[in-house]
mmCIF file of C-alpha atoms in Angstrom:
data_model
loop_
_atom_site.group_PDB
_atom_site.id
_atom_site.type_symbol
_atom_site.label_atom_id
_atom_site.label_comp_id
_atom_site.label_asym_id
_atom_site.label_seq_id
_atom_site.Cartn_x
_atom_site.Cartn_y
_atom_site.Cartn_z
ATOM 1 C CA MET G 1 -36.841 14.299 -14.968
ATOM 2 C CA ALA G 2 -34.348 13.258 -17.642
ATOM 3 C CA LEU G 3 -31.520 11.040 -16.412
ATOM 4 C CA VAL G 4 -28.808 13.226 -17.930
ATOM 5 C CA LEU G 5 -26.664 16.010 -16.518
ATOM 6 C CA THR G 6 -27.515 19.595 -17.360
ATOM 7 C CA GLU G 7 -24.992 21.792 -19.141
ATOM 8 C CA GLU G 8 -23.981 23.394 -15.824
ATOM 9 C CA GLN G 9 -23.585 20.007 -14.132
ATOM 10 C CA THR G 10 -21.482 18.776 -17.038
ATOM 11 C CA MET G 11 -19.224 21.812 -16.690
ATOM 12 C CA LEU G 12 -18.870 21.081 -12.969
ATOM 13 C CA ARG G 13 -17.960 17.472 -13.753
ATOM 14 C CA ASP G 14 -15.310 18.593 -16.213
ATOM 15 C CA SER G 15 -13.867 21.034 -13.670
ATOM 16 C CA ALA G 16 -13.760 18.361 -10.967
ATOM 17 C CA ARG G 17 -12.232 15.846 -13.366
ATOM 18 C CA GLY G 18 -9.523 18.293 -14.356
ATOM 19 C CA LEU G 19 -8.667 19.344 -10.801
ATOM 20 C CA ILE G 20 -8.698 15.892 -9.214
ATOM 21 C CA GLY G 21 -7.070 14.130 -12.124
ATOM 22 C CA ASP G 22 -4.265 16.690 -12.188
ATOM 23 C CA LYS G 23 -3.634 17.190 -8.466
ATOM 24 C CA ALA G 24 -4.749 13.891 -6.941
ATOM 25 C CA PRO G 25 -4.255 10.918 -9.263
ATOM 26 C CA ILE G 26 -3.829 7.474 -7.758
ATOM 27 C CA ALA G 27 -0.133 8.221 -7.244
ATOM 28 C CA HIS G 28 -1.312 10.792 -4.686
ATOM 29 C CA LEU G 29 -3.028 8.053 -2.654
ATOM 30 C CA ARG G 30 0.047 5.849 -2.880
ATOM 31 C CA LYS G 31 2.246 8.684 -1.616
ATOM 32 C CA LEU G 32 0.025 9.329 1.404
ATOM 33 C CA ARG G 33 -0.141 5.609 2.137
ATOM 34 C CA ASP G 34 3.575 4.926 1.802
ATOM 35 C CA GLU G 35 4.580 7.969 3.868
ATOM 36 C CA ARG G 36 2.004 7.060 6.550
ATOM 37 C CA ASP G 37 0.738 10.628 6.458
ATOM 38 C CA ALA G 38 -0.740 11.586 9.838
ATOM 39 C CA THR G 39 -3.640 13.509 8.310
ATOM 40 C CA GLY G 40 -4.490 11.036 5.601
ATOM 41 C CA PHE G 41 -5.354 13.642 3.005
ATOM 42 C CA SER G 42 -3.775 16.724 1.467
ATOM 43 C CA ARG G 43 -4.797 20.019 3.035
ATOM 44 C CA GLU G 44 -3.424 21.754 -0.059
ATOM 45 C CA LEU G 45 -5.835 19.743 -2.179
ATOM 46 C CA TRP G 46 -8.679 20.580 0.202
ATOM 47 C CA LYS G 47 -7.762 24.253 -0.198
ATOM 48 C CA SER G 48 -8.056 23.808 -3.960
ATOM 49 C CA PHE G 49 -11.475 22.181 -3.453
ATOM 50 C CA THR G 50 -12.512 25.239 -1.461
ATOM 51 C CA GLU G 51 -11.229 27.669 -4.072
ATOM 52 C CA MET G 52 -13.229 25.812 -6.728
ATOM 53 C CA GLY G 53 -16.352 26.058 -4.552
ATOM 54 C CA PHE G 54 -16.655 22.308 -3.987
ATOM 55 C CA ALA G 55 -16.603 22.547 -0.175
ATOM 56 C CA GLY G 56 -19.685 24.779 -0.217
ATOM 57 C CA LEU G 57 -21.788 23.001 -2.818
ATOM 58 C CA LEU G 58 -24.496 22.038 -0.299
ATOM 59 C CA VAL G 59 -24.122 25.153 1.864
ATOM 60 C CA PRO G 60 -26.871 27.749 1.263
ATOM 61 C CA GLU G 61 -25.760 30.951 -0.434
ATOM 62 C CA GLU G 62 -26.606 33.052 2.617
ATOM 63 C CA PHE G 63 -23.892 31.183 4.526
ATOM 64 C CA GLY G 64 -21.226 31.508 1.863
ATOM 65 C CA GLY G 65 -21.916 28.423 -0.202
ATOM 66 C CA SER G 66 -23.233 27.715 -3.685
ATOM 67 C CA GLY G 67 -26.644 26.459 -2.596
ATOM 68 C CA LEU G 68 -26.574 23.696 -5.187
ATOM 69 C CA GLY G 69 -27.924 20.174 -4.809
ATOM 70 C CA CYS G 70 -26.995 16.558 -4.344
ATOM 71 C CA VAL G 71 -26.624 15.953 -8.078
ATOM 72 C CA GLU G 72 -23.745 18.421 -8.100
ATOM 73 C CA ALA G 73 -22.207 16.818 -5.012
ATOM 74 C CA GLY G 74 -22.568 13.407 -6.665
ATOM 75 C CA VAL G 75 -20.735 14.649 -9.737
ATOM 76 C CA VAL G 76 -17.734 15.532 -7.567
ATOM 77 C CA MET G 77 -17.978 12.242 -5.653
ATOM 78 C CA GLU G 78 -17.833 10.267 -8.897
ATOM 79 C CA GLU G 79 -14.558 11.955 -9.821
ATOM 80 C CA ILE G 80 -13.199 11.313 -6.326
ATOM 81 C CA GLY G 81 -14.026 7.632 -6.829
ATOM 82 C CA ARG G 82 -12.410 7.598 -10.251
ATOM 83 C CA ASN G 83 -9.101 8.707 -8.701
ATOM 84 C CA LEU G 84 -9.443 7.050 -5.248
ATOM 85 C CA THR G 85 -8.805 10.495 -3.766
ATOM 86 C CA PRO G 86 -8.617 10.812 0.039
ATOM 87 C CA SER G 87 -10.594 13.935 0.903
ATOM 88 C CA PRO G 88 -12.918 15.251 3.637
ATOM 89 C CA PHE G 89 -15.477 16.103 0.956
ATOM 90 C CA LEU G 90 -17.875 13.314 1.995
ATOM 91 C CA SER G 91 -17.586 13.805 5.749
ATOM 92 C CA THR G 92 -17.663 17.597 5.732
ATOM 93 C CA ALA G 93 -19.100 19.046 2.512
ATOM 94 C CA VAL G 94 -21.764 16.358 2.130
ATOM 95 C CA LEU G 95 -22.739 14.836 5.489
ATOM 96 C CA ALA G 96 -21.997 17.650 7.938
ATOM 97 C CA ALA G 97 -23.213 20.400 5.614
ATOM 98 C CA SER G 98 -26.457 18.496 5.007
ATOM 99 C CA ALA G 99 -27.015 17.861 8.722
ATOM 100 C CA LEU G 100 -26.465 21.485 9.692
ATOM 101 C CA ALA G 101 -28.441 22.911 6.783
ATOM 102 C CA ARG G 102 -31.400 20.629 7.494
ATOM 103 C CA GLY G 103 -31.443 20.522 11.280
ATOM 104 C CA GLY G 104 -29.348 23.382 12.580
ATOM 105 C CA SER G 105 -30.653 26.404 14.444
ATOM 106 C CA ASP G 106 -29.904 29.847 13.031
ATOM 107 C CA ALA G 107 -27.042 30.206 15.493
ATOM 108 C CA GLN G 108 -25.600 26.801 14.584
ATOM 109 C CA LYS G 109 -25.818 27.519 10.870
ATOM 110 C CA LYS G 110 -24.100 30.881 11.273
ATOM 111 C CA ALA G 111 -21.382 29.335 13.433
ATOM 112 C CA TYR G 112 -20.483 26.348 11.255
ATOM 113 C CA LEU G 113 -21.747 26.528 7.676
ATOM 114 C CA PRO G 114 -19.532 29.469 6.592
ATOM 115 C CA LYS G 115 -16.510 27.609 7.976
ATOM 116 C CA ILE G 116 -17.414 24.504 5.976
ATOM 117 C CA ALA G 117 -17.772 26.605 2.848
ATOM 118 C CA ASP G 118 -14.406 28.308 3.302
ATOM 119 C CA GLY G 119 -12.638 25.049 4.166
ATOM 120 C CA SER G 120 -11.576 26.018 7.674
ATOM 121 C CA LEU G 121 -13.757 23.399 9.437
ATOM 122 C CA ILE G 122 -13.544 19.606 9.114
ATOM 123 C CA ALA G 123 -16.552 17.787 10.539
ATOM 124 C CA ALA G 124 -17.459 14.126 10.940
ATOM 125 C CA LEU G 125 -20.705 12.228 11.445
ATOM 126 C CA ALA G 126 -20.521 9.525 14.142
ATOM 127 C CA VAL G 127 -23.317 6.967 13.729
ATOM 128 C CA ASP G 128 -22.307 3.311 13.638
ATOM 129 C CA GLU G 129 -21.189 1.388 16.699
ATOM 130 C CA GLY G 130 -20.623 -2.135 15.394
ATOM 131 C CA ALA G 131 -19.275 -3.970 12.386
ATOM 132 C CA LYS G 132 -22.418 -3.353 10.330
ATOM 133 C CA HIS G 133 -24.463 -0.257 9.535
ATOM 134 C CA ARG G 134 -27.508 -0.373 11.809
ATOM 135 C CA PRO G 135 -28.586 3.198 12.700
ATOM 136 C CA THR G 136 -31.649 2.102 14.664
ATOM 137 C CA LYS G 137 -29.384 -0.002 16.920
ATOM 138 C CA ILE G 138 -27.619 3.057 18.324
ATOM 139 C CA ALA G 139 -26.909 2.487 22.012
ATOM 140 C CA LEU G 140 -24.626 5.414 22.918
ATOM 141 C CA GLN G 141 -26.477 6.999 25.826
ATOM 142 C CA ALA G 142 -27.462 10.640 26.174
ATOM 143 C CA THR G 143 -28.567 11.204 29.774
ATOM 144 C CA ARG G 144 -30.032 14.479 30.965
ATOM 145 C CA ALA G 145 -27.744 16.334 33.371
ATOM 146 C CA GLY G 146 -28.331 19.898 34.497
ATOM 147 C CA ASN G 147 -28.806 22.192 31.510
ATOM 148 C CA GLY G 148 -27.802 19.565 29.019
ATOM 149 C CA PHE G 149 -26.759 15.963 28.550
ATOM 150 C CA LYS G 150 -23.949 13.543 29.299
ATOM 151 C CA LEU G 151 -22.883 11.265 26.456
ATOM 152 C CA LYS G 152 -21.446 7.830 27.153
ATOM 153 C CA GLY G 153 -20.563 5.159 24.626
ATOM 154 C CA ALA G 154 -18.432 4.517 21.547
ATOM 155 C CA LYS G 155 -18.578 4.941 17.787
ATOM 156 C CA ALA G 156 -16.763 3.064 15.018
ATOM 157 C CA LEU G 157 -15.927 3.816 11.389
ATOM 158 C CA VAL G 158 -16.211 7.589 11.814
ATOM 159 C CA VAL G 159 -14.925 8.859 8.471
ATOM 160 C CA ASP G 160 -12.280 11.582 9.030
ATOM 161 C CA GLY G 161 -12.995 11.487 12.751
ATOM 162 C CA HIS G 162 -9.278 11.679 13.565
ATOM 163 C CA VAL G 163 -8.952 15.177 12.043
ATOM 164 C CA ALA G 164 -12.416 16.563 12.769
ATOM 165 C CA ASP G 165 -12.897 19.968 14.378
ATOM 166 C CA LEU G 166 -16.541 19.092 15.014
ATOM 167 C CA LEU G 167 -18.301 15.797 15.665
ATOM 168 C CA ILE G 168 -21.982 15.215 14.938
ATOM 169 C CA VAL G 169 -22.860 12.363 17.271
ATOM 170 C CA ALA G 170 -26.039 10.303 17.079
ATOM 171 C CA ALA G 171 -27.094 9.184 20.566
ATOM 172 C CA ARG G 172 -30.018 7.484 22.214
ATOM 173 C CA SER G 173 -31.808 9.873 24.544
ATOM 174 C CA ALA G 174 -34.910 7.706 25.005
ATOM 175 C CA GLY G 175 -36.092 4.159 24.400
ATOM 176 C CA ASN G 176 -33.958 1.122 23.678
ATOM 177 C CA PRO G 177 -31.605 0.088 20.872
ATOM 178 C CA GLY G 178 -33.762 -0.934 17.935
ATOM 179 C CA ASP G 179 -36.387 1.756 18.521
ATOM 180 C CA VAL G 180 -36.820 4.192 15.631
ATOM 181 C CA ASP G 181 -37.705 7.014 18.005
ATOM 182 C CA GLY G 182 -35.570 8.303 20.853
ATOM 183 C CA LEU G 183 -32.510 9.455 18.887
ATOM 184 C CA THR G 184 -30.889 12.870 19.226
ATOM 185 C CA LEU G 185 -28.001 14.438 17.314
ATOM 186 C CA PHE G 186 -25.377 16.416 19.207
ATOM 187 C CA LEU G 187 -22.599 18.779 18.146
ATOM 188 C CA VAL G 188 -19.533 17.720 20.116
ATOM 189 C CA ASP G 189 -16.115 19.331 20.382
ATOM 190 C CA PRO G 190 -13.552 16.537 19.830
ATOM 191 C CA LYS G 191 -11.279 18.279 22.355
ATOM 192 C CA ALA G 192 -13.933 18.165 25.080
ATOM 193 C CA LYS G 193 -13.174 16.332 28.314
ATOM 194 C CA GLY G 194 -14.029 12.641 28.050
ATOM 195 C CA VAL G 195 -13.593 12.348 24.263
ATOM 196 C CA SER G 196 -10.891 9.943 23.066
ATOM 197 C CA ILE G 197 -10.144 9.315 19.398
ATOM 198 C CA GLU G 198 -8.191 6.461 17.845
ATOM 199 C CA ARG G 199 -7.262 6.764 14.193
ATOM 200 C CA THR G 200 -7.833 3.638 12.106
ATOM 201 C CA VAL G 201 -6.243 3.226 8.682
ATOM 202 C CA MET G 202 -8.552 1.071 6.608
ATOM 203 C CA VAL G 203 -7.601 -1.555 4.040
ATOM 204 C CA ASP G 204 -8.074 0.995 1.239
ATOM 205 C CA ALA G 205 -5.554 3.418 2.818
ATOM 206 C CA HIS G 206 -8.334 5.874 3.664
ATOM 207 C CA ASN G 207 -8.980 7.038 7.199
ATOM 208 C CA ALA G 208 -11.608 6.633 9.851
ATOM 209 C CA ALA G 209 -11.630 6.644 13.641
ATOM 210 C CA ARG G 210 -12.961 4.919 16.713
ATOM 211 C CA ILE G 211 -14.359 7.463 19.137
ATOM 212 C CA SER G 212 -15.159 6.926 22.813
ATOM 213 C CA LEU G 213 -17.214 9.337 24.877
ATOM 214 C CA ASP G 214 -16.995 9.009 28.646
ATOM 215 C CA ASN G 215 -19.655 11.198 30.282
ATOM 216 C CA VAL G 216 -19.013 14.027 27.825
ATOM 217 C CA GLU G 217 -21.052 17.076 28.821
ATOM 218 C CA VAL G 218 -22.975 18.987 26.155
ATOM 219 C CA ASP G 219 -25.526 21.722 26.736
ATOM 220 C CA THR G 220 -28.854 22.069 24.973
ATOM 221 C CA ASP G 221 -27.428 24.656 22.570
ATOM 222 C CA HIS G 222 -25.469 21.822 21.006
ATOM 223 C CA VAL G 223 -28.489 19.682 20.194
ATOM 224 C CA LEU G 224 -28.947 19.453 16.419
ATOM 225 C CA GLY G 225 -32.649 19.335 15.636
ATOM 226 C CA GLU G 226 -35.154 18.090 18.212
ATOM 227 C CA VAL G 227 -34.493 16.024 21.311
ATOM 228 C CA ASP G 228 -35.709 12.412 20.954
ATOM 229 C CA ARG G 229 -36.834 13.108 17.387
ATOM 230 C CA GLY G 230 -33.576 13.023 15.528
ATOM 231 C CA GLY G 231 -34.296 9.783 13.688
ATOM 232 C CA ALA G 232 -35.885 11.441 10.664
ATOM 233 C CA LEU G 233 -33.113 14.030 10.432
ATOM 234 C CA LEU G 234 -30.458 11.335 10.713
ATOM 235 C CA GLU G 235 -32.099 9.157 8.060
ATOM 236 C CA GLY G 236 -32.319 12.114 5.677
ATOM 237 C CA VAL G 237 -28.643 12.926 6.152
ATOM 238 C CA LEU G 238 -27.672 9.271 5.767
ATOM 239 C CA ASN G 239 -29.619 9.100 2.506
ATOM 240 C CA VAL G 240 -27.566 12.009 1.195
ATOM 241 C CA GLY G 241 -24.420 10.157 2.247
ATOM 242 C CA ARG G 242 -25.590 6.858 0.768
ATOM 243 C CA ALA G 243 -26.320 8.455 -2.607
ATOM 244 C CA ALA G 244 -22.953 10.229 -2.515
ATOM 245 C CA VAL G 245 -21.152 6.968 -1.728
ATOM 246 C CA ALA G 246 -23.063 5.280 -4.567
ATOM 247 C CA ALA G 247 -21.772 8.020 -6.866
ATOM 248 C CA GLU G 248 -18.236 7.364 -5.653
ATOM 249 C CA MET G 249 -18.684 3.638 -6.318
ATOM 250 C CA LEU G 250 -19.844 4.500 -9.827
ATOM 251 C CA GLY G 251 -16.557 6.331 -10.344
ATOM 252 C CA VAL G 252 -14.618 3.390 -8.923
ATOM 253 C CA ALA G 253 -16.419 0.896 -11.171
ATOM 254 C CA ASP G 254 -16.193 3.009 -14.310
ATOM 255 C CA GLU G 255 -12.479 3.694 -13.917
ATOM 256 C CA ALA G 256 -11.682 0.065 -13.088
ATOM 257 C CA PHE G 257 -13.627 -0.954 -16.193
ATOM 258 C CA GLY G 258 -11.827 1.572 -18.382
ATOM 259 C CA ARG G 259 -8.419 0.428 -17.189
ATOM 260 C CA THR G 260 -9.367 -3.205 -17.728
ATOM 261 C CA VAL G 261 -10.567 -2.608 -21.298
ATOM 262 C CA ALA G 262 -7.326 -0.763 -22.041
ATOM 263 C CA TYR G 263 -5.367 -3.759 -20.726
ATOM 264 C CA LEU G 264 -7.411 -6.140 -22.903
ATOM 265 C CA LYS G 265 -6.334 -4.097 -25.916
ATOM 266 C CA GLU G 266 -2.606 -4.292 -25.154
ATOM 267 C CA ARG G 267 -1.954 -7.682 -23.493
ATOM 268 C CA LYS G 268 -1.130 -10.523 -25.880
ATOM 269 C CA GLN G 269 -1.549 -14.240 -25.254
ATOM 270 C CA PHE G 270 -1.124 -17.081 -27.781
ATOM 271 C CA GLY G 271 -0.130 -14.483 -30.353
ATOM 272 C CA LYS G 272 -3.382 -12.522 -30.042
ATOM 273 C CA LEU G 273 -4.615 -9.560 -28.039
ATOM 274 C CA ILE G 274 -6.641 -11.036 -25.178
ATOM 275 C CA GLY G 275 -9.422 -8.578 -26.019
ATOM 276 C CA GLU G 276 -9.996 -10.606 -29.193
ATOM 277 C CA PHE G 277 -11.181 -13.597 -27.190
ATOM 278 C CA GLN G 278 -14.944 -13.690 -27.324
ATOM 279 C CA ALA G 279 -15.409 -14.855 -23.737
ATOM 280 C CA LEU G 280 -13.639 -11.737 -22.435
ATOM 281 C CA GLN G 281 -15.598 -9.550 -24.838
ATOM 282 C CA HIS G 282 -18.843 -10.946 -23.442
ATOM 283 C CA ARG G 283 -17.751 -10.266 -19.862
ATOM 284 C CA ALA G 284 -16.681 -6.713 -20.717
ATOM 285 C CA ALA G 285 -19.953 -6.005 -22.540
ATOM 286 C CA HIS G 286 -21.978 -7.309 -19.616
ATOM 287 C CA LEU G 287 -20.029 -5.140 -17.179
ATOM 288 C CA TYR G 288 -20.519 -2.066 -19.376
ATOM 289 C CA THR G 289 -24.299 -2.491 -19.334
ATOM 290 C CA GLU G 290 -24.302 -2.982 -15.564
ATOM 291 C CA ILE G 291 -22.311 0.216 -15.040
ATOM 292 C CA GLU G 292 -24.748 2.163 -17.210
ATOM 293 C CA ILE G 293 -27.637 0.886 -15.076
ATOM 294 C CA VAL G 294 -25.786 2.117 -11.994
ATOM 295 C CA ARG G 295 -25.225 5.489 -13.633
ATOM 296 C CA ALA G 296 -28.953 5.902 -14.164
ATOM 297 C CA ALA G 297 -29.845 4.641 -10.666
ATOM 298 C CA VAL G 298 -27.369 6.964 -8.961
ATOM 299 C CA LEU G 299 -28.535 10.028 -10.876
ATOM 300 C CA LYS G 300 -32.164 9.138 -10.129
ATOM 301 C CA ALA G 301 -31.388 8.874 -6.407
ATOM 302 C CA LEU G 302 -29.555 12.205 -6.333
ATOM 303 C CA GLN G 303 -32.385 13.897 -8.223
ATOM 304 C CA ALA G 304 -34.944 12.376 -5.837
ATOM 305 C CA ILE G 305 -33.152 13.825 -2.816
ATOM 306 C CA ASP G 306 -33.117 17.262 -4.428
ATOM 307 C CA THR G 307 -36.778 17.220 -5.469
ATOM 308 C CA ASP G 308 -38.559 15.043 -2.879
ATOM 309 C CA PRO G 309 -36.212 14.230 0.021
ATOM 310 C CA GLU G 310 -38.883 12.717 2.266
ATOM 311 C CA ASN G 311 -39.657 10.006 -0.281
ATOM 312 C CA ALA G 312 -36.168 9.517 -1.700
ATOM 313 C CA GLY G 313 -35.294 6.491 0.426
ATOM 314 C CA PHE G 314 -36.466 3.935 -2.123
ATOM 315 C CA ALA G 315 -34.376 5.378 -4.967
ATOM 316 C CA VAL G 316 -31.383 5.771 -2.655
ATOM 317 C CA SER G 317 -31.503 2.128 -1.548
ATOM 318 C CA VAL G 318 -31.780 0.984 -5.174
ATOM 319 C CA ALA G 319 -28.712 3.061 -6.088
ATOM 320 C CA LYS G 320 -26.611 2.027 -3.091
ATOM 321 C CA ALA G 321 -27.416 -1.673 -3.449
ATOM 322 C CA LYS G 322 -26.868 -1.754 -7.211
ATOM 323 C CA ALA G 323 -23.706 0.352 -7.058
ATOM 324 C CA GLY G 324 -22.279 -1.945 -4.392
ATOM 325 C CA THR G 325 -22.841 -5.145 -6.353
ATOM 326 C CA VAL G 326 -21.663 -3.688 -9.664
ATOM 327 C CA ALA G 327 -18.568 -2.026 -8.193
ATOM 328 C CA THR G 328 -17.678 -5.379 -6.659
ATOM 329 C CA LEU G 329 -18.193 -7.086 -10.024
ATOM 330 C CA ALA G 330 -16.123 -4.424 -11.816
ATOM 331 C CA VAL G 331 -13.099 -4.720 -9.548
ATOM 332 C CA GLN G 332 -13.261 -8.508 -9.451
ATOM 333 C CA GLU G 333 -13.409 -8.697 -13.236
ATOM 334 C CA GLY G 334 -10.599 -6.160 -13.397
ATOM 335 C CA VAL G 335 -8.315 -8.231 -11.207
ATOM 336 C CA GLN G 336 -9.192 -11.469 -13.009
ATOM 337 C CA MET G 337 -8.689 -10.051 -16.500
ATOM 338 C CA HIS G 338 -5.331 -8.621 -15.483
ATOM 339 C CA GLY G 339 -4.347 -12.135 -14.497
ATOM 340 C CA GLY G 340 -1.776 -12.777 -11.772
ATOM 341 C CA MET G 341 -0.415 -9.236 -12.124
ATOM 342 C CA GLY G 342 -3.776 -7.916 -11.014
ATOM 343 C CA MET G 343 -3.071 -9.233 -7.533
ATOM 344 C CA THR G 344 0.122 -7.217 -7.154
ATOM 345 C CA ASP G 345 0.512 -3.733 -5.726
ATOM 346 C CA GLN G 346 2.259 -2.720 -8.936
ATOM 347 C CA PHE G 347 -1.102 -2.516 -10.702
ATOM 348 C CA ASP G 348 -3.654 0.031 -9.510
ATOM 349 C CA VAL G 349 -6.641 -2.248 -10.083
ATOM 350 C CA GLY G 350 -6.101 -3.866 -6.669
ATOM 351 C CA LEU G 351 -6.494 -0.462 -5.006
ATOM 352 C CA PHE G 352 -9.892 -0.115 -6.677
ATOM 353 C CA MET G 353 -10.921 -3.471 -5.223
ATOM 354 C CA LYS G 354 -9.989 -2.375 -1.713
ATOM 355 C CA ARG G 355 -11.849 0.918 -2.004
ATOM 356 C CA ALA G 356 -14.942 -0.764 -3.402
ATOM 357 C CA ARG G 357 -14.997 -3.159 -0.455
ATOM 358 C CA VAL G 358 -14.977 -0.325 2.080
ATOM 359 C CA LEU G 359 -17.588 1.721 0.195
ATOM 360 C CA GLN G 360 -19.836 -1.328 -0.031
ATOM 361 C CA GLU G 361 -20.017 -1.451 3.776
ATOM 362 C CA LEU G 362 -20.241 2.306 4.371
ATOM 363 C CA PHE G 363 -23.821 3.359 5.253
ATOM 364 C CA GLY G 364 -25.244 -0.059 4.485
ATOM 365 C CA ASP G 365 -24.208 -2.873 2.153
ATOM 366 C CA ALA G 366 -26.318 -4.415 -0.609
ATOM 367 C CA ASN G 367 -28.062 -6.763 1.835
ATOM 368 C CA TYR G 368 -28.993 -3.911 4.158
ATOM 369 C CA HIS G 369 -30.557 -1.951 1.320
ATOM 370 C CA ALA G 370 -32.266 -5.024 -0.154
ATOM 371 C CA GLU G 371 -34.005 -5.422 3.204
ATOM 372 C CA ALA G 372 -34.907 -1.726 3.157
ATOM 373 C CA LEU G 373 -36.443 -2.126 -0.298
ATOM 374 C CA ALA G 374 -38.410 -5.150 0.872
ATOM 375 C CA ALA G 375 -39.800 -3.064 3.742
ATOM 376 C CA TRP G 376 -40.800 -0.310 1.302
ATOM 377 C CA LYS G 377 -42.656 -2.831 -0.839
ATOM 378 C CA LYS G 378 -44.398 -4.349 2.149
ATOM 379 C CA TYR G 379 -45.651 -1.068 3.587
#
């Protein structure tokens, strides 16, 4: 499959670029940050996303969505990254929609997918429990009780967890932390007895939450997929999220690069534009080639998920690892080439650095995915 967007995907990219660039430029993030907005994103903007059909990109047509694929979702994520836009698109339209579409029962799909498509439901995936992404280390316990389960434990870095109307919680229903098997996904009402949520504002001014569950009761109707066999479903959903985050990092890197090149063409030192200095030209050229490699890797990963999801893990890990290292390089070069001013809040390039750092950790950093690639090669 050619590593280029189709005409329809290009039109979607242009629509997303126009909407997000017009209604949610970086000044939008600054406004939310400085006003300490309780929600952390604009519900008016999310309404616009819904009207454009973005919220339902991964929702099947029979449930009110577009029934499109991960390439289309990645196109939108890249534009979100380009503008550092706070939005529940990743948590709800990508992760939750994928989880429900792949593992939900007919009743669960009918109950939740139309609400995701029309923008009335915000959902969040709760997976990680420590400082690093280690899905097989899940320890939150799901103990059988009556006609269901009791959930006890805590989750960290739950993106948009503070505003979620629905939580998708990964829990251990069998085995021990570290076992691949024994995981189950549950649909949990955040207002249920025993659920406590603490909002955390991250360094990039985006939002996540710490969530504690103290013997939260859920019945079997709220199990997503199969009991004890949720590992494969979870990994598939995480791969969708990882590829989407890689697409966002591509947007972050590309925009940081573009702003840096523009600065090289206007800043003068020793009577010359600094972009005339060969050393800076070499660094900019190297960064450009690295970003183009990421662009190809991300598109390949998104295409792989759409065409062969069971075997897409290799391409996804390549994209996430490469996007993480290159986004880090792009923002570091951006700050350095801006000089001392690059370290100030006056210049937006520092905001790109903060966002890149968070995205690098989300759903596995470059080291995590390098280890995953090594395991693929071995087996």
